[in-house]
Amino acid sequence: MNFSATQVKLLRNICALLCAVLLVIMPNVAGAIPKNQHTMQTSVAAPAVSPEGASQPLPQVQLFDMQQERIVKTLPNTPAVQAEAAKWLQSVTGLSPQLNIGSKCGYIVRIALANPFQVKLPRIDFQTNDVFLIYCPDKKPLLLVFTPERKPFLLEFKHNVQPFMEELMKPMLPGAEQQ
């Protein structure tokens, strides 16, 4: 596949943006932030549990504000959140032709999946362990997923995320930690 110079430049910009977002969204991978500084204690709902260990909860759901360039909220990764993410992935309609997600347009929500999800596209099938919802209020939402080899795919889908985002954007309960 041959790309024009403009397309290569756009791809480089997208990769740079994704790297920056991933470094902010997943800082605990490198141990950049102590675990007690990016989790919150709440009794709203029980967190989902990773399949490897019945007592080990999944990483928190993270809401990244692209304008502020930081995580603005974390919350438990509950079975309800897992079900919502599964609905998004089940409603995938294909690859997004969009090359640029817009660096300042809204939010990215990271959800670690309790079980790998099989994504089926016309020319490729792969599993993903995380889903990133790219939500810009004035655009169609997109999903960013990665193969086990960390190859990114930007996907279009048809499930309505508005109710989920409205719930996510509600202020947190008094006394709960917020970033």
PDB file of C-alpha atoms in Angstrom:
ATOM      1  CA  MET A   1       0.000   0.000   0.000  1.00  0.00           C
ATOM      2  CA  ASN A   2       1.466   3.363  -1.007  1.00  0.00           C
ATOM      3  CA  PHE A   3       0.717   6.508   0.978  1.00  0.00           C
ATOM      4  CA  SER A   4       1.135  10.093  -0.131  1.00  0.00           C
ATOM      5  CA  ALA A   5       3.370  12.431   1.869  1.00  0.00           C
ATOM      6  CA  THR A   6       0.259  14.070   3.337  1.00  0.00           C
ATOM      7  CA  GLN A   7      -1.144  10.706   4.443  1.00  0.00           C
ATOM      8  CA  VAL A   8       2.178   9.734   6.032  1.00  0.00           C
ATOM      9  CA  LYS A   9       2.257  13.033   7.917  1.00  0.00           C
ATOM     10  CA  LEU A  10      -1.324  12.484   9.143  1.00  0.00           C
ATOM     11  CA  LEU A  11      -0.500   8.937  10.255  1.00  0.00           C
ATOM     12  CA  ARG A  12       2.555  10.203  12.157  1.00  0.00           C
ATOM     13  CA  ASN A  13       0.416  12.836  13.881  1.00  0.00           C
ATOM     14  CA  ILE A  14      -2.187  10.240  14.821  1.00  0.00           C
ATOM     15  CA  CYS A  15       0.495   7.923  16.192  1.00  0.00           C
ATOM     16  CA  ALA A  16       2.016  10.755  18.229  1.00  0.00           C
ATOM     17  CA  LEU A  17      -1.394  11.678  19.632  1.00  0.00           C
ATOM     18  CA  LEU A  18      -2.235   8.065  20.457  1.00  0.00           C
ATOM     19  CA  CYS A  19       1.114   7.579  22.188  1.00  0.00           C
ATOM     20  CA  ALA A  20       0.552  10.692  24.282  1.00  0.00           C
ATOM     21  CA  VAL A  21      -2.982   9.605  25.180  1.00  0.00           C
ATOM     22  CA  LEU A  22      -1.875   6.079  26.059  1.00  0.00           C
ATOM     23  CA  LEU A  23       0.919   7.359  28.277  1.00  0.00           C
ATOM     24  CA  VAL A  24      -1.585   9.503  30.165  1.00  0.00           C
ATOM     25  CA  ILE A  25      -4.370   6.910  30.230  1.00  0.00           C
ATOM     26  CA  MET A  26      -2.209   3.970  31.268  1.00  0.00           C
ATOM     27  CA  PRO A  27       0.494   5.452  33.510  1.00  0.00           C
ATOM     28  CA  ASN A  28       0.412   2.545  35.943  1.00  0.00           C
ATOM     29  CA  VAL A  29       1.918   0.276  33.285  1.00  0.00           C
ATOM     30  CA  ALA A  30       5.253   1.982  33.763  1.00  0.00           C
ATOM     31  CA  GLY A  31       4.635   2.644  37.443  1.00  0.00           C
ATOM     32  CA  ALA A  32       4.592   6.399  36.845  1.00  0.00           C
ATOM     33  CA  ILE A  33       1.789   6.983  39.333  1.00  0.00           C
ATOM     34  CA  PRO A  34       1.484   4.993  42.562  1.00  0.00           C
ATOM     35  CA  LYS A  35      -1.629   2.839  42.509  1.00  0.00           C
ATOM     36  CA  ASN A  36      -3.218   4.613  45.486  1.00  0.00           C
ATOM     37  CA  GLN A  37      -3.153   7.930  43.607  1.00  0.00           C
ATOM     38  CA  HIS A  38      -5.314   6.876  40.662  1.00  0.00           C
ATOM     39  CA  THR A  39      -7.988   4.737  42.265  1.00  0.00           C
ATOM     40  CA  MET A  40     -11.032   5.708  44.237  1.00  0.00           C
ATOM     41  CA  GLN A  41     -12.945   4.062  47.028  1.00  0.00           C
ATOM     42  CA  THR A  42     -16.676   3.832  46.485  1.00  0.00           C
ATOM     43  CA  SER A  43     -19.527   1.512  47.277  1.00  0.00           C
ATOM     44  CA  VAL A  44     -21.638   2.374  44.229  1.00  0.00           C
ATOM     45  CA  ALA A  45     -21.218  -1.030  42.582  1.00  0.00           C
ATOM     46  CA  ALA A  46     -18.906  -4.007  42.757  1.00  0.00           C
ATOM     47  CA  PRO A  47     -16.058  -3.858  40.259  1.00  0.00           C
ATOM     48  CA  ALA A  48     -15.767  -6.476  37.563  1.00  0.00           C
ATOM     49  CA  VAL A  49     -13.139  -9.107  38.217  1.00  0.00           C
ATOM     50  CA  SER A  50     -10.347 -10.130  35.903  1.00  0.00           C
ATOM     51  CA  PRO A  51     -10.524 -13.745  34.712  1.00  0.00           C
ATOM     52  CA  GLU A  52      -6.965 -14.536  35.898  1.00  0.00           C
ATOM     53  CA  GLY A  53      -7.703 -14.052  39.575  1.00  0.00           C
ATOM     54  CA  ALA A  54     -11.132 -14.128  41.140  1.00  0.00           C
ATOM     55  CA  SER A  55     -10.113 -11.571  43.765  1.00  0.00           C
ATOM     56  CA  GLN A  56      -8.226  -9.153  41.493  1.00  0.00           C
ATOM     57  CA  PRO A  57     -10.454  -6.328  40.200  1.00  0.00           C
ATOM     58  CA  LEU A  58      -9.998  -4.880  36.737  1.00  0.00           C
ATOM     59  CA  PRO A  59      -8.313  -1.501  36.284  1.00  0.00           C
ATOM     60  CA  GLN A  60     -10.578   1.468  36.841  1.00  0.00           C
ATOM     61  CA  VAL A  61     -12.512   3.068  33.991  1.00  0.00           C
ATOM     62  CA  GLN A  62     -10.691   6.261  33.060  1.00  0.00           C
ATOM     63  CA  LEU A  63     -12.152   9.430  31.551  1.00  0.00           C
ATOM     64  CA  PHE A  64      -9.492  11.441  29.717  1.00  0.00           C
ATOM     65  CA  ASP A  65     -10.344  15.051  28.815  1.00  0.00           C
ATOM     66  CA  MET A  66      -8.564  15.894  25.545  1.00  0.00           C
ATOM     67  CA  GLN A  67      -8.732  19.651  26.188  1.00  0.00           C
ATOM     68  CA  GLN A  68      -7.213  19.371  29.648  1.00  0.00           C
ATOM     69  CA  GLU A  69      -4.874  16.569  28.485  1.00  0.00           C
ATOM     70  CA  ARG A  70      -5.379  14.577  31.684  1.00  0.00           C
ATOM     71  CA  ILE A  71      -7.550  11.971  33.341  1.00  0.00           C
ATOM     72  CA  VAL A  72     -10.402  13.849  34.974  1.00  0.00           C
ATOM     73  CA  LYS A  73     -12.321  10.950  36.476  1.00  0.00           C
ATOM     74  CA  THR A  74     -11.867   7.309  37.419  1.00  0.00           C
ATOM     75  CA  LEU A  75     -14.580   4.927  38.491  1.00  0.00           C
ATOM     76  CA  PRO A  76     -15.048   1.225  39.176  1.00  0.00           C
ATOM     77  CA  ASN A  77     -15.060  -1.144  36.224  1.00  0.00           C
ATOM     78  CA  THR A  78     -18.418  -2.722  37.052  1.00  0.00           C
ATOM     79  CA  PRO A  79     -20.345  -5.486  35.262  1.00  0.00           C
ATOM     80  CA  ALA A  80     -22.691  -2.760  33.940  1.00  0.00           C
ATOM     81  CA  VAL A  81     -19.728  -0.943  32.347  1.00  0.00           C
ATOM     82  CA  GLN A  82     -18.498  -4.249  30.903  1.00  0.00           C
ATOM     83  CA  ALA A  83     -21.942  -4.873  29.396  1.00  0.00           C
ATOM     84  CA  GLU A  84     -21.995  -1.394  27.859  1.00  0.00           C
ATOM     85  CA  ALA A  85     -18.550  -1.870  26.298  1.00  0.00           C
ATOM     86  CA  ALA A  86     -19.673  -5.237  24.902  1.00  0.00           C
ATOM     87  CA  LYS A  87     -22.685  -3.526  23.263  1.00  0.00           C
ATOM     88  CA  TRP A  88     -20.364  -1.052  21.558  1.00  0.00           C
ATOM     89  CA  LEU A  89     -18.108  -3.804  20.265  1.00  0.00           C
ATOM     90  CA  GLN A  90     -21.047  -5.943  19.131  1.00  0.00           C
ATOM     91  CA  SER A  91     -22.379  -3.023  17.085  1.00  0.00           C
ATOM     92  CA  VAL A  92     -19.140  -2.350  15.154  1.00  0.00           C
ATOM     93  CA  THR A  93     -19.936  -1.555  11.518  1.00  0.00           C
ATOM     94  CA  GLY A  94     -16.373  -1.389  10.197  1.00  0.00           C
ATOM     95  CA  LEU A  95     -13.132   0.532  10.058  1.00  0.00           C
ATOM     96  CA  SER A  96     -13.300   4.295  10.282  1.00  0.00           C
ATOM     97  CA  PRO A  97     -12.032   6.126   7.194  1.00  0.00           C
ATOM     98  CA  GLN A  98     -11.178   9.034   9.500  1.00  0.00           C
ATOM     99  CA  LEU A  99      -7.421   9.554   9.888  1.00  0.00           C
ATOM    100  CA  ASN A 100      -7.559  12.216  12.597  1.00  0.00           C
ATOM    101  CA  ILE A 101      -9.597  11.968  15.795  1.00  0.00           C
ATOM    102  CA  GLY A 102      -9.184  15.636  16.624  1.00  0.00           C
ATOM    103  CA  SER A 103      -6.845  16.334  19.501  1.00  0.00           C
ATOM    104  CA  LYS A 104      -9.126  18.742  21.382  1.00  0.00           C
ATOM    105  CA  CYS A 105     -12.620  17.589  20.624  1.00  0.00           C
ATOM    106  CA  GLY A 106     -13.863  15.812  23.734  1.00  0.00           C
ATOM    107  CA  TYR A 107     -13.132  12.730  25.800  1.00  0.00           C
ATOM    108  CA  ILE A 108     -11.573   9.297  25.633  1.00  0.00           C
ATOM    109  CA  VAL A 109     -12.958   6.609  27.930  1.00  0.00           C
ATOM    110  CA  ARG A 110     -10.694   3.617  28.598  1.00  0.00           C
ATOM    111  CA  ILE A 111     -12.309   0.359  29.675  1.00  0.00           C
ATOM    112  CA  ALA A 112     -10.258  -2.763  30.383  1.00  0.00           C
ATOM    113  CA  LEU A 113     -12.320  -5.798  29.402  1.00  0.00           C
ATOM    114  CA  ALA A 114     -12.851  -8.680  31.831  1.00  0.00           C
ATOM    115  CA  ASN A 115     -12.561 -11.136  28.945  1.00  0.00           C
ATOM    116  CA  PRO A 116     -10.970 -10.690  25.521  1.00  0.00           C
ATOM    117  CA  PHE A 117     -13.496  -9.642  22.881  1.00  0.00           C
ATOM    118  CA  GLN A 118     -13.333 -11.077  19.357  1.00  0.00           C
ATOM    119  CA  VAL A 119     -13.613  -8.243  16.821  1.00  0.00           C
ATOM    120  CA  LYS A 120     -14.717  -9.462  13.384  1.00  0.00           C
ATOM    121  CA  LEU A 121     -14.084  -7.234  10.397  1.00  0.00           C
ATOM    122  CA  PRO A 122     -14.416  -8.182   6.711  1.00  0.00           C
ATOM    123  CA  ARG A 123     -10.686  -8.854   6.245  1.00  0.00           C
ATOM    124  CA  ILE A 124      -9.425  -9.487   9.775  1.00  0.00           C
ATOM    125  CA  ASP A 125     -10.506 -11.012  13.056  1.00  0.00           C
ATOM    126  CA  PHE A 126      -8.657 -10.289  16.291  1.00  0.00           C
ATOM    127  CA  GLN A 127      -9.103 -10.158  20.028  1.00  0.00           C
ATOM    128  CA  THR A 128      -8.881  -7.023  22.133  1.00  0.00           C
ATOM    129  CA  ASN A 129      -8.521  -6.605  25.882  1.00  0.00           C
ATOM    130  CA  ASP A 130      -9.293  -2.878  26.101  1.00  0.00           C
ATOM    131  CA  VAL A 131     -11.672  -0.507  24.408  1.00  0.00           C
ATOM    132  CA  PHE A 132     -11.220   3.250  24.105  1.00  0.00           C
ATOM    133  CA  LEU A 133     -14.370   5.244  23.378  1.00  0.00           C
ATOM    134  CA  ILE A 134     -13.536   8.469  21.555  1.00  0.00           C
ATOM    135  CA  TYR A 135     -16.409  10.815  22.275  1.00  0.00           C
ATOM    136  CA  CYS A 136     -16.731  14.249  20.713  1.00  0.00           C
ATOM    137  CA  PRO A 137     -20.163  15.818  21.341  1.00  0.00           C
ATOM    138  CA  ASP A 138     -20.520  17.123  17.781  1.00  0.00           C
ATOM    139  CA  LYS A 139     -19.193  14.003  15.972  1.00  0.00           C
ATOM    140  CA  LYS A 140     -19.971  10.313  15.681  1.00  0.00           C
ATOM    141  CA  PRO A 141     -18.219   8.398  18.465  1.00  0.00           C
ATOM    142  CA  LEU A 142     -15.429   6.006  17.527  1.00  0.00           C
ATOM    143  CA  LEU A 143     -13.779   3.029  19.184  1.00  0.00           C
ATOM    144  CA  LEU A 144     -10.046   2.564  19.358  1.00  0.00           C
ATOM    145  CA  VAL A 145      -8.975  -1.032  19.954  1.00  0.00           C
ATOM    146  CA  PHE A 146      -5.678  -2.866  19.778  1.00  0.00           C
ATOM    147  CA  THR A 147      -4.744  -6.373  18.699  1.00  0.00           C
ATOM    148  CA  PRO A 148      -2.594  -8.463  21.069  1.00  0.00           C
ATOM    149  CA  GLU A 149       0.362  -7.237  18.965  1.00  0.00           C
ATOM    150  CA  ARG A 150      -0.738  -3.637  19.788  1.00  0.00           C
ATOM    151  CA  LYS A 151      -1.833  -2.837  16.224  1.00  0.00           C
ATOM    152  CA  PRO A 152      -4.475  -0.076  16.488  1.00  0.00           C
ATOM    153  CA  PHE A 153      -7.857  -0.062  14.768  1.00  0.00           C
ATOM    154  CA  LEU A 154     -10.232   2.896  14.718  1.00  0.00           C
ATOM    155  CA  LEU A 155     -13.776   1.554  14.399  1.00  0.00           C
ATOM    156  CA  GLU A 156     -17.210   2.936  13.652  1.00  0.00           C
ATOM    157  CA  PHE A 157     -20.179   1.503  15.537  1.00  0.00           C
ATOM    158  CA  LYS A 158     -23.888   2.154  15.875  1.00  0.00           C
ATOM    159  CA  HIS A 159     -24.754   1.736  19.584  1.00  0.00           C
ATOM    160  CA  ASN A 160     -26.000   4.937  21.270  1.00  0.00           C
ATOM    161  CA  VAL A 161     -23.407   6.061  23.842  1.00  0.00           C
ATOM    162  CA  GLN A 162     -25.264   9.219  24.914  1.00  0.00           C
ATOM    163  CA  PRO A 163     -26.894   7.686  28.050  1.00  0.00           C
ATOM    164  CA  PHE A 164     -23.564   6.178  29.123  1.00  0.00           C
ATOM    165  CA  MET A 165     -21.718   9.470  28.640  1.00  0.00           C
ATOM    166  CA  GLU A 166     -24.408  11.447  30.489  1.00  0.00           C
ATOM    167  CA  GLU A 167     -24.079   9.079  33.449  1.00  0.00           C
ATOM    168  CA  LEU A 168     -20.289   9.209  33.295  1.00  0.00           C
ATOM    169  CA  MET A 169     -20.266  13.011  33.221  1.00  0.00           C
ATOM    170  CA  LYS A 170     -22.407  13.361  36.351  1.00  0.00           C
ATOM    171  CA  PRO A 171     -20.513  14.795  39.307  1.00  0.00           C
ATOM    172  CA  MET A 172     -19.079  12.201  41.646  1.00  0.00           C
ATOM    173  CA  LEU A 173     -20.528  11.514  45.073  1.00  0.00           C
ATOM    174  CA  PRO A 174     -19.291  13.806  47.851  1.00  0.00           C
ATOM    175  CA  GLY A 175     -16.177  12.416  49.499  1.00  0.00           C
ATOM    176  CA  ALA A 176     -15.172  10.275  46.518  1.00  0.00           C
ATOM    177  CA  GLU A 177     -11.765  10.849  44.976  1.00  0.00           C
ATOM    178  CA  GLN A 178     -11.656  12.583  41.636  1.00  0.00           C
ATOM    179  CA  GLN A 179      -8.629  13.394  39.556  1.00  0.00           C
TER     180      GLN A 179
END
